[in-house]
Short mmCIF file of C-alpha atoms in Angstrom, two decimals:
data_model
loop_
_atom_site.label_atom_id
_atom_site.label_comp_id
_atom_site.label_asym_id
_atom_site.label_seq_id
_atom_site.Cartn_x
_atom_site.Cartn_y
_atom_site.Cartn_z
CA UNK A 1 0.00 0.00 0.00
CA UNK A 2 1.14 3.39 -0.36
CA UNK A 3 0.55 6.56 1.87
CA UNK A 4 1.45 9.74 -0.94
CA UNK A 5 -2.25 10.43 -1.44
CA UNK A 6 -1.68 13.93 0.08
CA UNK A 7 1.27 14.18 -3.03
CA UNK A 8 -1.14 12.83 -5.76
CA UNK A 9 -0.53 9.27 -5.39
CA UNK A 10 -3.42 7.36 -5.34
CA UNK A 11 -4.29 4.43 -3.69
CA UNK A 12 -4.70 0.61 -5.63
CA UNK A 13 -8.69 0.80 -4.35
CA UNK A 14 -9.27 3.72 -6.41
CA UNK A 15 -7.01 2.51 -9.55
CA UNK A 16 -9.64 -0.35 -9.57
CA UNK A 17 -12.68 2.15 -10.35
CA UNK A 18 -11.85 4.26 -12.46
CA UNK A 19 -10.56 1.34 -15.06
CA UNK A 20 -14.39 0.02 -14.24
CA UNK A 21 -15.95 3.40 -14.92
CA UNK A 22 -13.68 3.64 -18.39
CA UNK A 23 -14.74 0.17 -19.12
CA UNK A 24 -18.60 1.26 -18.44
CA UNK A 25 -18.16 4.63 -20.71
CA UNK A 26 -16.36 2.53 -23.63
CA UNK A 27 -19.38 0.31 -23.55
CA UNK A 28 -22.53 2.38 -23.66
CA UNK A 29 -20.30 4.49 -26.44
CA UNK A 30 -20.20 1.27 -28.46
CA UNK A 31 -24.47 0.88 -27.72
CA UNK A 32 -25.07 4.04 -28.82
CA UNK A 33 -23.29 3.54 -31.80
CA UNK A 34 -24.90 0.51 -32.51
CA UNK A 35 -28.66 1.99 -31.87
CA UNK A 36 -29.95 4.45 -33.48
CA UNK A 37 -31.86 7.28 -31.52
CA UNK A 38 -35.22 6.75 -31.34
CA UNK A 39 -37.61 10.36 -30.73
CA UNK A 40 -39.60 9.41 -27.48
CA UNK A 41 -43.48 9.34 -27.68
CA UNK A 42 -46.50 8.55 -25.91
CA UNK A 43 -49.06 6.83 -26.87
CA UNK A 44 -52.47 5.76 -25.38
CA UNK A 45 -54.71 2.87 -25.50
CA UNK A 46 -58.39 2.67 -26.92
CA UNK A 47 -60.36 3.00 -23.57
CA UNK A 48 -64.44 2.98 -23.36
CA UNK A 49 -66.77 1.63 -20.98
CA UNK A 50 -68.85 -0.41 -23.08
CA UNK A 51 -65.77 -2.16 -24.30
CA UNK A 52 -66.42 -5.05 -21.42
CA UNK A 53 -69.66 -5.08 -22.91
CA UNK A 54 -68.65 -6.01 -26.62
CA UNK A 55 -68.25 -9.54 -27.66
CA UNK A 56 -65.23 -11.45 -28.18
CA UNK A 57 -64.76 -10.50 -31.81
CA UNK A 58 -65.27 -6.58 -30.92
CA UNK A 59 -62.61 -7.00 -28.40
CA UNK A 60 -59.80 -8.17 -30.63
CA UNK A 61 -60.90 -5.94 -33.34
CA UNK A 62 -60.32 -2.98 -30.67
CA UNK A 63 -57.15 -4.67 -29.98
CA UNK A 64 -55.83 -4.89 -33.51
CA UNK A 65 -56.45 -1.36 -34.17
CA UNK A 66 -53.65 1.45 -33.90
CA UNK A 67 -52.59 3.19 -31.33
CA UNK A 68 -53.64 7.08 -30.66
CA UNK A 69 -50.70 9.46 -30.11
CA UNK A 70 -50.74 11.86 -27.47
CA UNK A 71 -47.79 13.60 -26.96
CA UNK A 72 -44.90 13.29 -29.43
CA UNK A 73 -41.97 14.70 -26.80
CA UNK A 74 -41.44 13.73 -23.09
CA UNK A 75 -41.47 17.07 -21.42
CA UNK A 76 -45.44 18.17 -23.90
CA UNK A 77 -48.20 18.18 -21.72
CA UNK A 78 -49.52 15.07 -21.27
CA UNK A 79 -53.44 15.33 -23.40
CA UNK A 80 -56.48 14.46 -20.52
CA UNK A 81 -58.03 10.55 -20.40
CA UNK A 82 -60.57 10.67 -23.51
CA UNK A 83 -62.39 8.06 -25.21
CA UNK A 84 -61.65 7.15 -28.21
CA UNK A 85 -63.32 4.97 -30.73
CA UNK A 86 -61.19 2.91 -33.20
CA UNK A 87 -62.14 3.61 -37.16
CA UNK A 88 -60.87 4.28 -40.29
CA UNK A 89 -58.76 7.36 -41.46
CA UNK A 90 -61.60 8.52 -43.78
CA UNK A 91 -64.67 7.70 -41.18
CA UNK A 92 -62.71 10.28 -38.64
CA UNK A 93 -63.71 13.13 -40.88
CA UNK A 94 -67.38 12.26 -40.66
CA UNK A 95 -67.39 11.24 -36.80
CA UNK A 96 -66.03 14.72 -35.75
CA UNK A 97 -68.42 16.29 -37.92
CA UNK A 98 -71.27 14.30 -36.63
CA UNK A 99 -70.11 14.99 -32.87
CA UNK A 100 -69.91 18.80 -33.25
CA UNK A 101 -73.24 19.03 -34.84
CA UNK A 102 -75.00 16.67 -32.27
CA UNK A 103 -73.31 18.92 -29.72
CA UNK A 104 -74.65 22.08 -31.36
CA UNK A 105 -77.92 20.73 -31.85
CA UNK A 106 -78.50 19.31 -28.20
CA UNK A 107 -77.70 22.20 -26.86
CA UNK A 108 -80.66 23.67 -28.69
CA UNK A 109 -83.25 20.58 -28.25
CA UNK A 110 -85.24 20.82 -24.80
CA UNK A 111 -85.65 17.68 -22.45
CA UNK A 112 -88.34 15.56 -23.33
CA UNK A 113 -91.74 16.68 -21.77
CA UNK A 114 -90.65 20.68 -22.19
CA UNK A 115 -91.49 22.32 -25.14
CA UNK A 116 -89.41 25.33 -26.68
CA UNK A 117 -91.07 27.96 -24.52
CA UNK A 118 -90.71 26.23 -21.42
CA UNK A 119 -94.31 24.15 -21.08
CA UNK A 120 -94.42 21.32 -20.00
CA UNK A 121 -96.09 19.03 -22.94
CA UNK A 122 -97.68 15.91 -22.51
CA UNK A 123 -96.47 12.97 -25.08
CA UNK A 124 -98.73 11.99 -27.95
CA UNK A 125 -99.81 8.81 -28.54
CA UNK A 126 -99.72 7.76 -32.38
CA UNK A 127 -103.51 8.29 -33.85
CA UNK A 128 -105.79 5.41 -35.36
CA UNK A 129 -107.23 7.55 -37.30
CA UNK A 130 -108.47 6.31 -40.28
CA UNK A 131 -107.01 8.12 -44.13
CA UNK A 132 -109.85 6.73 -46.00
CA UNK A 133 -113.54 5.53 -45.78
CA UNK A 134 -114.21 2.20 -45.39
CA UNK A 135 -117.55 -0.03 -45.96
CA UNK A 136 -119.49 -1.35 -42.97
CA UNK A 137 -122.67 -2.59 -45.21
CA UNK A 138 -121.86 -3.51 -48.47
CA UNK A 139 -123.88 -3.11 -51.64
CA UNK A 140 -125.70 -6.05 -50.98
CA UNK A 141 -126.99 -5.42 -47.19
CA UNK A 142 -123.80 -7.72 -45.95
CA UNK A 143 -122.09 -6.79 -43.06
CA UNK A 144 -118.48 -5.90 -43.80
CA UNK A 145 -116.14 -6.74 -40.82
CA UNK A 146 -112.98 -5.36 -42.15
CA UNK A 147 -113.87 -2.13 -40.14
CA UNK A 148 -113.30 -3.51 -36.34
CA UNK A 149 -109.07 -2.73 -36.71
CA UNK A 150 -109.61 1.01 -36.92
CA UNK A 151 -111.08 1.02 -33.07
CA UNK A 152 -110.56 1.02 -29.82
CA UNK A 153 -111.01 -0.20 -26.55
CA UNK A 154 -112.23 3.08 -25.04
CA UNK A 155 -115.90 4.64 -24.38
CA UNK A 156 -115.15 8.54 -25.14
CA UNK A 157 -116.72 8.34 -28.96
CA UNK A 158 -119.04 9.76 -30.54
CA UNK A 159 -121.34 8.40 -33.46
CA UNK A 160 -123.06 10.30 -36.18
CA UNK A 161 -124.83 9.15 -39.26
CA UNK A 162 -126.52 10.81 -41.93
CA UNK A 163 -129.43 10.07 -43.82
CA UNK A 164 -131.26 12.01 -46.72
CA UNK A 165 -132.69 12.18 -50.41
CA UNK A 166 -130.32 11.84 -53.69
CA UNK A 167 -128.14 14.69 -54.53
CA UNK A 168 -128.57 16.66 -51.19
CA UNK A 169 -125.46 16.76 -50.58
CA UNK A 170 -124.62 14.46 -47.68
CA UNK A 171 -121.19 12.94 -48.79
CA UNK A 172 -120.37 16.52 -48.82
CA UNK A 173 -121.46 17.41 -44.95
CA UNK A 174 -119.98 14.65 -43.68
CA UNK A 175 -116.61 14.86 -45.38
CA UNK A 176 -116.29 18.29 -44.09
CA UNK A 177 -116.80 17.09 -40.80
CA UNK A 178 -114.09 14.49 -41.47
CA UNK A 179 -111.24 17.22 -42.42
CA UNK A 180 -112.06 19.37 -39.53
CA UNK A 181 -114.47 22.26 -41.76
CA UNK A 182 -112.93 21.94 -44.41
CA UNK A 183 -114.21 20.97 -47.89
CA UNK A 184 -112.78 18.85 -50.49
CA UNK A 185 -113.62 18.00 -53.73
CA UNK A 186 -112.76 14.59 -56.15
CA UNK A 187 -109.84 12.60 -54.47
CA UNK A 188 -109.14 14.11 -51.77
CA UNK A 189 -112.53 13.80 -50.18
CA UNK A 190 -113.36 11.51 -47.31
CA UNK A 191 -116.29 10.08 -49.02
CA UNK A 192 -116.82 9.91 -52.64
CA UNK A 193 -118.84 12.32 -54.10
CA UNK A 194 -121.17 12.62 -57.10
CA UNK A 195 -119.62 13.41 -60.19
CA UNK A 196 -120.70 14.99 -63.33
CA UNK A 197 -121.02 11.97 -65.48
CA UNK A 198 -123.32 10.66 -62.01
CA UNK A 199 -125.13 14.04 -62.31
CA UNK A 200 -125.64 13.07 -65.94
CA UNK A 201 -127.31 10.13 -65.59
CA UNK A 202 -128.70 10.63 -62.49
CA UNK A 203 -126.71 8.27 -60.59
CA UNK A 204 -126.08 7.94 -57.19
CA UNK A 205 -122.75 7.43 -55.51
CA UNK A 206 -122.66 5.65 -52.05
CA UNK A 207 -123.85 1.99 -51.81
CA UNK A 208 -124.93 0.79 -48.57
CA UNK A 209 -123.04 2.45 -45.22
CA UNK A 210 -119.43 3.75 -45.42
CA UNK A 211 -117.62 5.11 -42.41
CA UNK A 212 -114.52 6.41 -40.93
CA UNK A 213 -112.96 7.37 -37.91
CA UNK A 214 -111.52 11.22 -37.18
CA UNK A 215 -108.50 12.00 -34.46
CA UNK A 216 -111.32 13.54 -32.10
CA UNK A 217 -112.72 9.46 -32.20
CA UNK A 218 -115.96 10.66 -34.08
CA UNK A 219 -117.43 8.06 -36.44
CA UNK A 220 -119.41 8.95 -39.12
CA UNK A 221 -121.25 7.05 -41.45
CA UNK A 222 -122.47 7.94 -44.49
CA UNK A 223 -125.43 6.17 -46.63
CA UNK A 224 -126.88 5.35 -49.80
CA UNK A 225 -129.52 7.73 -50.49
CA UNK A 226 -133.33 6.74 -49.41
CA UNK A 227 -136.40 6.76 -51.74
CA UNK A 228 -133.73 7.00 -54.49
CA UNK A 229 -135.19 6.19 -57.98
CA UNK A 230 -131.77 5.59 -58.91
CA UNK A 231 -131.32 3.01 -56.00
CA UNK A 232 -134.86 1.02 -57.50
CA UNK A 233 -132.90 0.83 -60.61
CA UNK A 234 -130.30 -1.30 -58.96
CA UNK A 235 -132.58 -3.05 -57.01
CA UNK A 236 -134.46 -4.54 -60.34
CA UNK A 237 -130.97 -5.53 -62.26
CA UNK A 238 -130.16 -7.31 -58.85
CA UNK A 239 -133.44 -9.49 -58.81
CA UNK A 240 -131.49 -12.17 -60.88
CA UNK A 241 -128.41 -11.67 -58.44
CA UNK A 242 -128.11 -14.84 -56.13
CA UNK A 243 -125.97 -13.00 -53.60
CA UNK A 244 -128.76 -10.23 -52.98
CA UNK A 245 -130.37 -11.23 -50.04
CA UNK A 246 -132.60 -8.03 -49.42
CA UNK A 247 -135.95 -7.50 -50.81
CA UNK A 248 -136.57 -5.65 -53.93
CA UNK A 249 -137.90 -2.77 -52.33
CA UNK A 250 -137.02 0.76 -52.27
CA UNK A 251 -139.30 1.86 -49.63
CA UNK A 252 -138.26 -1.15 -47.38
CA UNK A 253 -134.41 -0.87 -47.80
CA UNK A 254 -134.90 2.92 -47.15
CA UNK A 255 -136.28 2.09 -43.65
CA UNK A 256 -133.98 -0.70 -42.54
CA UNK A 257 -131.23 1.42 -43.42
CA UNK A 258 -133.06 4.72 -41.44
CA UNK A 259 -133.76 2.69 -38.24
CA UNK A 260 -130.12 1.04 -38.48
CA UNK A 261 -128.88 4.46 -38.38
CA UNK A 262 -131.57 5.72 -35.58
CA UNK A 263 -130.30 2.56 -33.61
CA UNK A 264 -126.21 2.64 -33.62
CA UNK A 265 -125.88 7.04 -33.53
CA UNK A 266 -125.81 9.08 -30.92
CA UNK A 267 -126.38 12.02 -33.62
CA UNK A 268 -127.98 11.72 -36.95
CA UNK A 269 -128.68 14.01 -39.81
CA UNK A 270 -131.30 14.60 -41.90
CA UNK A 271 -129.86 16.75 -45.04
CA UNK A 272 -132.37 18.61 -47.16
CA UNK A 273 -131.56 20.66 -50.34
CA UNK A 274 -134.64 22.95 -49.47
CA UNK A 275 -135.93 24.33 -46.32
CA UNK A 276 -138.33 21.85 -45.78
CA UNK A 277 -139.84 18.40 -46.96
CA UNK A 278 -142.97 16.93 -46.23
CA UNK A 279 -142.18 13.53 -47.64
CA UNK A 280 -138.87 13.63 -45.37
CA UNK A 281 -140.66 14.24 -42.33
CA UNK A 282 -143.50 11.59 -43.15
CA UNK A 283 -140.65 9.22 -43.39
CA UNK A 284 -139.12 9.75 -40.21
CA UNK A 285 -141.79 8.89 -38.32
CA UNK A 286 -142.28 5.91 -39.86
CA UNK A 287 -138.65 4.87 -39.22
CA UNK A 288 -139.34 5.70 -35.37
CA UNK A 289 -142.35 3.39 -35.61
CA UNK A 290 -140.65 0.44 -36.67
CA UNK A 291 -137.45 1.48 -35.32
CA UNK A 292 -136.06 -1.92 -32.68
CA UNK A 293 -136.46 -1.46 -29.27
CA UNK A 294 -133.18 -0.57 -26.94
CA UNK A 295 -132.26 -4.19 -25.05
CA UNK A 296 -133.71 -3.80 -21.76
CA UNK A 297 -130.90 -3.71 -18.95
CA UNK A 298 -129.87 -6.94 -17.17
CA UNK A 299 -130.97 -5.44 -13.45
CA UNK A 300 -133.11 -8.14 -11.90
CA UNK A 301 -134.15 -5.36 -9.43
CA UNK A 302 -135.52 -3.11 -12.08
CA UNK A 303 -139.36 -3.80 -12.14
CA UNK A 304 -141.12 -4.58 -15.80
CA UNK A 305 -142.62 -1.56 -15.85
CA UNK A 306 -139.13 0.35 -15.24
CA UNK A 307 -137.83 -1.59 -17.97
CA UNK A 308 -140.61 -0.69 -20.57
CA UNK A 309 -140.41 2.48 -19.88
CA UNK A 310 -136.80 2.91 -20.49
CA UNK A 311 -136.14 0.53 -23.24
CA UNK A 312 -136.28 3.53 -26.18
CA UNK A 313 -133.22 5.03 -26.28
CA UNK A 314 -133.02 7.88 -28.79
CA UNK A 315 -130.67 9.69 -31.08
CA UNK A 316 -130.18 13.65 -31.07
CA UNK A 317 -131.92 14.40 -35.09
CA UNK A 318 -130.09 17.79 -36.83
CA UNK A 319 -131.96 18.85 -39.65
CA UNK A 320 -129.81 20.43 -41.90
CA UNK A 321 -130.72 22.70 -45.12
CA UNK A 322 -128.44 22.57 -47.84
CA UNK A 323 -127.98 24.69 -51.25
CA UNK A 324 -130.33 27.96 -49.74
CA UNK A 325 -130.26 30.86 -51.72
CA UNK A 326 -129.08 33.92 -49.70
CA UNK A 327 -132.02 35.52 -49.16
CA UNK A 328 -132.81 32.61 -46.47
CA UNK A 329 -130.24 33.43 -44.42
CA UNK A 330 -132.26 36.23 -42.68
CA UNK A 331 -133.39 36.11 -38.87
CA UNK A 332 -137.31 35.93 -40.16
CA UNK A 333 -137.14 32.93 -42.52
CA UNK A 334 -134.76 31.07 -39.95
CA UNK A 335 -137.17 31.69 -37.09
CA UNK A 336 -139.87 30.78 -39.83
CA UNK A 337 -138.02 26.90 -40.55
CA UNK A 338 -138.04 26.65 -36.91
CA UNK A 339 -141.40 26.77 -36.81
CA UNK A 340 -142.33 24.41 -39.53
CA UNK A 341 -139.68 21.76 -38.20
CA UNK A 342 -140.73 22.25 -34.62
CA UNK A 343 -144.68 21.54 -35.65
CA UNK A 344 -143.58 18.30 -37.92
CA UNK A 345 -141.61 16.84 -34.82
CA UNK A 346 -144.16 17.92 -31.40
CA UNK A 347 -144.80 14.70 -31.44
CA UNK A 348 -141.38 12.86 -32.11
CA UNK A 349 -139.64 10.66 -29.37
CA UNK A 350 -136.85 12.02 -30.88
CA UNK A 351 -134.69 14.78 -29.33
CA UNK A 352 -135.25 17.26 -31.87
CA UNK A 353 -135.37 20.59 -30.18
CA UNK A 354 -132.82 22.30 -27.56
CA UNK A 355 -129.79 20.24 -28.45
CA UNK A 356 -128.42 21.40 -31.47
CA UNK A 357 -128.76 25.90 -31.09
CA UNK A 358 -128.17 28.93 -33.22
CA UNK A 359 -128.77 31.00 -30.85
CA UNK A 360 -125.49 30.14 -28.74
CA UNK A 361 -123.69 30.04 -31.68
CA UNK A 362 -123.42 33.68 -32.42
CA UNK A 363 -124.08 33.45 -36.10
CA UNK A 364 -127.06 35.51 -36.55
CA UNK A 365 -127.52 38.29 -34.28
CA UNK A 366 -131.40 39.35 -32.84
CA UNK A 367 -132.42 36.20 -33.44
CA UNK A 368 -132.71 34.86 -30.13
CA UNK A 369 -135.94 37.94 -30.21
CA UNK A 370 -138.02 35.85 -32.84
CA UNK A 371 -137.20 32.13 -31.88
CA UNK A 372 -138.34 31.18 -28.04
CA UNK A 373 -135.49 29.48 -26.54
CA UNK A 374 -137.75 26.59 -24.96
CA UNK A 375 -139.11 25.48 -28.32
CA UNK A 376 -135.84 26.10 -30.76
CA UNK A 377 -135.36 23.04 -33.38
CA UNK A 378 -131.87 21.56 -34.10
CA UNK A 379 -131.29 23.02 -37.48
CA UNK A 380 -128.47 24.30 -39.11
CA UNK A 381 -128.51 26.30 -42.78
CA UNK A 382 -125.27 26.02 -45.48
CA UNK A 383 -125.55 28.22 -48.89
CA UNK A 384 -125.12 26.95 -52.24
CA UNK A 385 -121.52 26.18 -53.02
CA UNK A 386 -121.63 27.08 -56.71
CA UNK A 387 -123.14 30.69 -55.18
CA UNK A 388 -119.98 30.87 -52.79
CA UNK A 389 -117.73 30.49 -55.92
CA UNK A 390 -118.85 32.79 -58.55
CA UNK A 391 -119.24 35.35 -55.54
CA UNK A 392 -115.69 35.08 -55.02
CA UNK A 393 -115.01 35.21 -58.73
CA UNK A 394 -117.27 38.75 -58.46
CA UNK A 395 -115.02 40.14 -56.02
CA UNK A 396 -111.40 38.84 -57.41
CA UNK A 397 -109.58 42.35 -57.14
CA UNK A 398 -107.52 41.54 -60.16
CA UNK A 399 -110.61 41.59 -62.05
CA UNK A 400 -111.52 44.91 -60.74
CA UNK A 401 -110.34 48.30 -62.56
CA UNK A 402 -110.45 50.54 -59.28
CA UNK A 403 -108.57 53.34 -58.03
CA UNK A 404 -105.54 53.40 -55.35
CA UNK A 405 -107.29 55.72 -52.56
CA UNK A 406 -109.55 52.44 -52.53
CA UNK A 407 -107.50 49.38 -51.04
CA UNK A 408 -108.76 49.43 -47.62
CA UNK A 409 -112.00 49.79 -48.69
CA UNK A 410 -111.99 46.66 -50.39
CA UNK A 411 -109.49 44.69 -48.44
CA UNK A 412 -112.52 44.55 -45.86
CA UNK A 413 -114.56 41.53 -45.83
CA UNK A 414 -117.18 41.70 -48.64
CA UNK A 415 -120.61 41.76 -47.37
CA UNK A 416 -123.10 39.06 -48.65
CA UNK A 417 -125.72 38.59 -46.45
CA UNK A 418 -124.61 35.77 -44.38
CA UNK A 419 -121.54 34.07 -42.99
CA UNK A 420 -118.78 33.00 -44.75
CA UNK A 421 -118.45 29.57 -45.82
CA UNK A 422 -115.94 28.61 -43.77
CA UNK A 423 -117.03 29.96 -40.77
CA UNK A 424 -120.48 28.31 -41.23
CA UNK A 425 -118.45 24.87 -41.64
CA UNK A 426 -115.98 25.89 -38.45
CA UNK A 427 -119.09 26.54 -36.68
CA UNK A 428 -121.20 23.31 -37.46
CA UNK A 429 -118.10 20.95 -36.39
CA UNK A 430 -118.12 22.44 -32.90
CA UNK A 431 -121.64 22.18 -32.39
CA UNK A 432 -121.85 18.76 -34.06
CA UNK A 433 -118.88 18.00 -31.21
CA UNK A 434 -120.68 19.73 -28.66
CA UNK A 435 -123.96 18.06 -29.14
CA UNK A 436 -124.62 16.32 -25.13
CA UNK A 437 -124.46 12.68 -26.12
CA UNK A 438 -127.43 10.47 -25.25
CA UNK A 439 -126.40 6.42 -24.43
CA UNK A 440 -127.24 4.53 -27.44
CA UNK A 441 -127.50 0.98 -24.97
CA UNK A 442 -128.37 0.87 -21.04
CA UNK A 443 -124.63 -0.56 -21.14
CA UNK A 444 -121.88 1.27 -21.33
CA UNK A 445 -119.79 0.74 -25.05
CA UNK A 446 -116.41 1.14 -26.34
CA UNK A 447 -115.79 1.49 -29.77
CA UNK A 448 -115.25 -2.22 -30.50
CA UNK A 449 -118.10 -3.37 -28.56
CA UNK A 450 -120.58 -0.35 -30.30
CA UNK A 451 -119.18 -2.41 -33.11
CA UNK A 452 -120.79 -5.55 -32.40
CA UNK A 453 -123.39 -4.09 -31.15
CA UNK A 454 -124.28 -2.46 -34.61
CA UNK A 455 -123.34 -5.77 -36.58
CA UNK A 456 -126.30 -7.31 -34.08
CA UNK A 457 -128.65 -4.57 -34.64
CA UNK A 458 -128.02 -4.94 -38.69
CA UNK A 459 -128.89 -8.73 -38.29
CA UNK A 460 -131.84 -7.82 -36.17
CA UNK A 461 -133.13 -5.22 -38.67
CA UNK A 462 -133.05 -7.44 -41.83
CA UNK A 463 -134.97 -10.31 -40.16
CA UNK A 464 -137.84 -8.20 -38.52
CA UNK A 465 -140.99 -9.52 -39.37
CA UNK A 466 -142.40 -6.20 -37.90
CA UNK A 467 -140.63 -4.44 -40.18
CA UNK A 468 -141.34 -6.57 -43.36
CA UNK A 469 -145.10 -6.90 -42.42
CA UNK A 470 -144.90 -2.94 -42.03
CA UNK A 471 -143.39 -2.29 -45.34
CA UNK A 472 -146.00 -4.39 -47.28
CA UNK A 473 -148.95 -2.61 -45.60
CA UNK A 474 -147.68 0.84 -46.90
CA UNK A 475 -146.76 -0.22 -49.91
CA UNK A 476 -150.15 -1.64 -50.90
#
């Protein structure tokens, strides 16, 4: 050993390491030589928590699939934990486009049972409304069944028929009370209407019952036209026809098919193309005569005397008159049709009067000082449609050579006498809806069971030896 470290000798411990630390340097000189210097980067895996959710082959796909970089230098920032999803170079384009505009756009979108302004808005359920008319009695007085699949299994309905001469224009009313007050013509019309080659030959258009359901779960029903000389034409070509099964009749199919539609309606109506109609009024009563008793309830507490009493159930009856000229449209002829239809019906089981009034409605002012609100007859009057047309043609202001200082003048609403079209139609669907609804059954019905009920009632009708026996005294 040696002592001269003071002197800059060194000791044989110390020889020893530093030949190890040259050795050490000489070495990792010789690796870095060999290796190449690789730029450090960081990279991060796929990460999602459905991705214990995926299957087997989702989970080595996700495994397969490249890796994300993050940062591309040690010392960077190190990016927050995000989810990514593995896909395509080109489907990363269109899945940040698609995630900035669902962003944008959900930002905008309410929660669900909020509308836009903050009201609270109650989910609606998808209508079973019915888009077109469908037939319930066929041609041949057969019950259709194909109908039942547009109802329900819930009591808040209402029923209304219709029943009238040829050409009065009942496919008309009751299509406008299908689309809400609004009239259509041709195609786009609930229920057919005539057209001119029909006219022409003096045709009718519906056979047997049609019917259809609105949103507001109204069903209407529309019919073949009664007493219809037309109808007695079909009748005799269908002698020979083994699958008619009705009689040859006119004035017997027009009262089955009147007491079938006093039976099943809550509301009926009796269209007219004139104020009044002694024939239509003589007809209605017979229809009430040999219209089917209402099934007497199943109360074995209820006396027989209860239930004979309270076996006729009967329909609200709106008479309405169709195609007036506008001079009918005053208060005095109005209050004058009430008194002719209130004197043909005094003695009617009918509800007739006090259900169905003009004098709520607003229409016709200083009327309610000529009719007596006790005694007022459901009636209802429409104008001429072919009138309401060429009027507006008369007062098309591009047909009219008139001077500037004039516009306001004749922007106001022309005067004609009466109420505008549409406000007549606006007016009857409220009060049609408004009508207080009588039971049709001492049961209570949902739409599906009014639906046997009617089938029943159909079946009844055709066999009635009442009614057959009736027919053949009145016809001879």
């Amino acid at each position: 050993m040696s002592f001269k470290n003071d002197f800059g000798w060194k000791s044989s411990s110390s020889r020893r390491n530093s030949q190890e630390e040259k050795r050490e340097e000489k070495s990792s000189v010789s690796l870095a030589q060999l290796v190449p210097p690789i730029k450090p980067m960081i990279l991060m895996k796929p990460h999602s928590k459905s991705s214990s959710q995926h299957s087997q082959g989702d989970s080595t796909a996700a495994v397969s699939g490249a890796w994300h970089e993050i940062s591309s230098s040690p010392t960077a920032p190190i990016a927050p934990k995000l989810s990514f999803s593995i896909c395509n170079s080109s489907e990363k384009k269109n899945s940040t486009k698609t995630t900035d505009t669902k962003a944008k756009n959900s930002s905008k979108i309410p929660p669900s049972g909020i509308s836009s302004s903050g009201e609270s808005v109650s989910p609606k359920s998808p209508s079973s409304a019915t888009q077109t008319s469908m037939k319930m009695i066929d041609s041949s007085f057969h019950w259709v069944e194909a109908g039942i699949d547009s109802l329900q299994d819930q009591s808040d309905f209402l029923v209304v028929g219709v029943i009238g001469l040829q050409g009065v224009g009942k496919s008309t009313i009751m299509s406008m009370l299908a689309n809400n007050g609004k009239f259509l013509e041709g195609k786009n019309a609930m229920f057919r209407e005539q057209t001119t080659e029909h006219k022409e030959r003096a045709a009718h258009m519906t056979n047997g019952v049609d019917f259809t359901v609105t949103p507001e779960r109204m069903i209407l029903l529309d019919t073949q036209p009664i007493l219809s000389g037309s109808v007695l034409e079909q009748l005799i070509q269908d002698r020979k026809n083994a699958d008619f099964s009705g009689n040859p009749s006119i004035q017997m199919q027009s009262l089955q098919l009147a007491t079938f539609i006093l039976t099943v309606c809550h509301v009926v109506i009796v269209v007219q193309d004139y104020f009044t109609d002694t024939n239509v009024y003589s007809f209605l009563k017979k229809a009430e005569m040999v219209k089917p008793p209402t099934p007497a309830p199943h109360d074995s507490n209820s006396s027989s005397s209860d239930r004979d009493r309270s076996t006729q159930l009967q329909p609200v009856v709106v008479f309405v008159h169709n195609k007036l000229e506008a001079s009918m449209f005053s208060t005095r002829n109005i209050c004058n049709m009430n008194s002719i239809i209130a004197a043909h019906t005094q003695y009617s089981g009918m509800h007739t009067t006090n259900h169905f009034s003009l004098l709520r409605s607003g229409l016709y002012p200083g009327l309610s000082t000529l009719v007596p609100p006790n005694n007022e007859a459901n009636q209802f009057i429409f104008p001429h449609f072919t009138d309401v047309e060429s009027e507006m043609e008369k007062l098309d202001l591009k047909k009219v050579v008139y001077d500037q200082s004039d516009q306001h003048f004749l922007a106001l609403p022309p005067y004609s006498g009466r109420p505008s079209l549409d406000h007549l139609a606006q007016t009857f669907v409220k009060m049609v809806l408004s009508v207080p609804k009588h039971n049709i059954t001492h049961q209570l019905l949902t739409e599906k069971s009014w639906f046997h009920y009617a089938a029943r009632s159909w079946e009844g009708i055709k066999k009635s030896t009442g009614l057959t026996e009736f027919s053949r005294l009145i016809t001879n």
